[in-house]
Amino acid sequence: MKNITLNTEAQMPIIGLGTFLAAPGETYQAVRWAIKLGYKHIDCAAAYGNQTEVGQALHDAFAEGDIKREEIFVTSKLWNDSHAVEDVRPACEQTLKELQLDYLDLYLMHWPVAQTKGTGMPKNDEDWIPLSQIPLWETWAEMEKLYNDGLTKAIGVSNFNEANLNLLIEKDQVVPAVNQVECHPLLNQNELIAFCRKNNIAVTAYAPLGAQRSGGSLLENNVVADIARRTKATPAQVLLAWQLQRGIIVIPKSVHEDRIRENYASLVVELDAADIRRLDELNENHRFFDGSAFENPAKGYDKIF
Ligand SMILES: NC(=O)c1ccc[n+]([C@@H]2O[C@H](COP(=O)([O-])OP(=O)(O)OC[C@H]3O[C@@H](n4cnc5c(N)ncnc54)[C@H](OP(=O)(O)O)[C@@H]3O)[C@@H](O)[C@H]2O)c1
């Protein structure tokens, strides 16, 4: 399976290139390599600060005939400081400008948190806007207008739990096409995935390789390493193939050509039922991104997850 059909009927390639922490000077080349190696999906965000380089790479890839616009799926995300009604469209337009595109394939609300203009990670109390002042559905209604006006072919969310998804679904507005959440064998998200499937929402796994943050490397996990040895795949390919075989979209990030190639080749790795069961059993609800930095109960943001 190479594509997932979204609730808009659009086809979303099941593997894409992640760009979080792709440094200036590295991002351009990573996107060019990925497209040449067969990737047809790039995951971006305004907050990553590197969309201009992604845009230049897309522009040059189109100009040099590597791929056509309609053959590649580009996702971006609305940052938390642009949830106000008057800020949503300008934020999307700025992203389109940076990416040198006329439309996005998917635009996500990055976090279910509204912040004041110009803030990155919230630090001081005044960085949050109370949820009562900008409810999630109000921002979502503005995103629906972007969808209706053709600035994006689909809209979705990221880091939404079941309760937050229900807020949008129950309002009887456009159902999010995608929920992008952290997901890997230590956090298999089975319950949230089941809920999303019931509501026709596709799931994208971020940090599918465990993000290589502090707290131990998932690539060195004994079970993952053992399956890799037996299947003659690499640990990264095992982690990705596990998701692909259960219909979860993956967006591994790398700025190295060999790893970008290796990750894409997970499409041809086949795990048997026993391997899949062993990976399923690794779940311990461990998060590398626990969301606590965005919590502020006094402003209406209790548990993010
Ligand atoms: N919605 C959200 O809130 C959210 C949050 C986090 C991430 N994301 C998205 O999800 C994407 C993926 O998540 P992530 O970047 O946090 O983590 P990830 O893809 O799980 O891991 C990326 C790390 O693994 C390394 N790596 C990549 N391929 C490898 C391989 N084959 N072997 C060994 N190491 C490898 C990369 O290093 P090199 O680059 O040096 O190769 C990088 O350090 C992001 O880039 C972003 O697009 C979204």
Coordinates of C-alpha atoms in Angstrom, one line a residue, residues 10-167:
A10 CA -7.5 12.5 -1.9
Q11 CA -4.6 10.1 -2.0
M12 CA -2.0 10.7 0.7
P13 CA 1.4 8.9 0.2
I14 CA 1.9 6.7 3.2
I15 CA 5.6 7.7 3.6
G16 CA 6.8 11.3 3.6
L17 CA 9.9 13.2 4.6
G18 CA 9.9 14.9 8.0
T19 CA 11.6 18.3 8.3
F20 CA 11.5 19.2 12.0
L21 CA 15.1 20.2 13.1
A22 CA 16.3 20.0 9.5
A23 CA 18.9 22.7 9.8
P24 CA 19.3 25.7 7.5
G25 CA 21.7 24.7 4.8
E26 CA 20.6 21.0 5.1
T27 CA 16.9 21.2 4.4
Y28 CA 17.2 22.1 0.7
Q29 CA 19.4 19.1 -0.2
A30 CA 17.3 16.7 1.9
V31 CA 14.1 17.6 0.1
R32 CA 15.9 17.3 -3.3
W33 CA 17.3 13.9 -2.5
A34 CA 14.0 12.7 -1.1
I35 CA 12.2 13.6 -4.3
K36 CA 14.8 12.1 -6.5
L37 CA 14.6 8.9 -4.4
G38 CA 10.9 8.6 -4.9
Y39 CA 9.3 10.4 -2.0
K40 CA 6.0 12.1 -2.9
H41 CA 5.2 13.7 0.4
I42 CA 6.9 16.3 2.5
D43 CA 5.8 17.2 6.1
C44 CA 6.5 20.9 6.9
A45 CA 5.4 23.5 9.5
A46 CA 5.7 27.2 9.9
A47 CA 7.3 26.6 13.3
Y48 CA 10.2 24.6 11.9
G49 CA 11.6 27.9 10.4
N50 CA 12.9 26.1 7.3
Q51 CA 9.9 26.4 4.9
T52 CA 11.8 28.8 2.6
E53 CA 14.4 26.2 1.9
V54 CA 11.7 23.5 1.4
G55 CA 10.0 25.9 -1.0
Q56 CA 13.2 26.5 -3.0
A57 CA 13.8 22.8 -3.2
L58 CA 10.2 22.2 -4.5
H59 CA 10.6 25.1 -7.0
D60 CA 13.8 23.6 -8.4
A61 CA 12.5 20.1 -8.4
F62 CA 9.5 21.2 -10.5
A63 CA 11.7 23.4 -12.8
E64 CA 14.1 20.6 -13.4
G65 CA 11.3 18.0 -14.1
D66 CA 12.0 15.8 -11.1
I67 CA 8.3 15.8 -10.2
K68 CA 5.1 17.8 -11.0
R69 CA 3.2 19.8 -8.4
E70 CA 0.2 17.5 -8.7
E71 CA 2.4 14.4 -8.0
I72 CA 3.6 15.6 -4.6
F73 CA 1.7 15.9 -1.3
V74 CA 2.7 18.9 0.9
T75 CA 1.6 19.3 4.4
S76 CA 2.1 22.3 6.6
K77 CA 0.9 23.4 10.0
L78 CA -0.7 26.5 11.6
W79 CA 1.4 27.6 14.5
N80 CA -0.2 28.3 17.9
D81 CA 0.3 32.0 17.7
S82 CA -2.1 32.3 14.7
H83 CA -5.3 30.7 16.1
A84 CA -7.2 34.0 16.2
V85 CA -9.9 34.4 13.5
E86 CA -8.0 37.2 11.8
D87 CA -4.6 35.4 11.9
V88 CA -5.4 32.0 10.3
R89 CA -5.6 33.0 6.6
P90 CA -2.5 35.3 6.7
A91 CA -0.6 32.5 8.4
C92 CA -1.6 30.0 5.6
E93 CA -0.8 32.6 3.0
Q94 CA 2.6 33.2 4.5
T95 CA 3.3 29.5 4.4
L96 CA 2.2 29.2 0.8
K97 CA 4.6 32.1 0.0
E98 CA 7.5 30.4 1.8
L99 CA 6.8 27.1 0.1
Q100 CA 6.3 28.8 -3.3
L101 CA 3.0 27.0 -3.7
D102 CA -0.6 28.0 -4.8
Y103 CA -2.1 25.4 -2.5
L104 CA -1.3 22.9 0.2
D105 CA -2.4 19.3 0.2
L106 CA -3.0 19.3 3.9
Y107 CA -3.0 22.1 6.6
L108 CA -3.0 21.0 10.2
M109 CA -3.6 22.8 13.4
H110 CA -0.2 22.1 15.0
W111 CA -1.3 22.0 18.7
P112 CA -4.7 22.4 20.5
V113 CA -3.3 25.6 22.2
A114 CA -3.7 29.3 21.3
Q115 CA -0.7 31.5 22.0
T116 CA 0.0 35.2 21.7
K117 CA 1.5 36.6 18.4
G118 CA 5.1 35.9 17.9
T119 CA 5.6 33.3 20.6
G120 CA 7.4 30.0 20.0
M121 CA 7.4 27.5 22.9
P122 CA 5.2 29.2 25.6
K123 CA 7.2 30.3 28.7
N124 CA 5.5 33.1 30.5
D125 CA 1.9 33.2 31.5
E126 CA 1.1 35.9 28.9
D127 CA 2.2 33.6 26.1
W128 CA -1.1 31.6 26.3
I129 CA -4.4 32.9 25.1
P130 CA -7.2 31.4 27.3
L131 CA -9.0 28.6 25.6
S132 CA -12.3 30.3 26.4
Q133 CA -11.2 33.3 24.4
I134 CA -10.3 31.3 21.2
P135 CA -12.0 27.9 21.4
L136 CA -10.6 25.2 19.1
W137 CA -13.7 25.1 16.9
E138 CA -13.3 28.8 16.2
T139 CA -9.9 28.3 14.7
W140 CA -11.1 25.2 12.9
A141 CA -14.0 27.2 11.3
E142 CA -11.4 29.5 9.8
M143 CA -9.4 26.5 8.5
E144 CA -12.6 25.3 6.9
K145 CA -12.7 28.5 5.0
L146 CA -9.2 27.9 3.7
Y147 CA -10.3 24.5 2.5
N148 CA -13.5 25.8 0.9
D149 CA -11.5 28.5 -0.8
G150 CA -8.9 26.1 -2.2
L151 CA -5.9 27.2 -0.3
T152 CA -5.6 23.7 0.9
K153 CA -7.0 20.4 -0.4
A154 CA -7.6 19.0 3.1
I155 CA -7.5 20.2 6.7
G156 CA -6.6 18.3 9.8
V157 CA -5.1 18.5 13.3
S158 CA -2.1 17.4 15.2
N159 CA -1.6 16.4 18.8
F160 CA -5.4 16.1 19.3
N161 CA -6.7 13.6 21.8
E162 CA -10.1 12.0 21.6
A163 CA -11.8 14.7 23.6
N164 CA -10.5 17.5 21.4
L165 CA -11.4 15.6 18.2
N166 CA -14.9 15.2 19.6
L167 CA -15.2 19.0 20.0

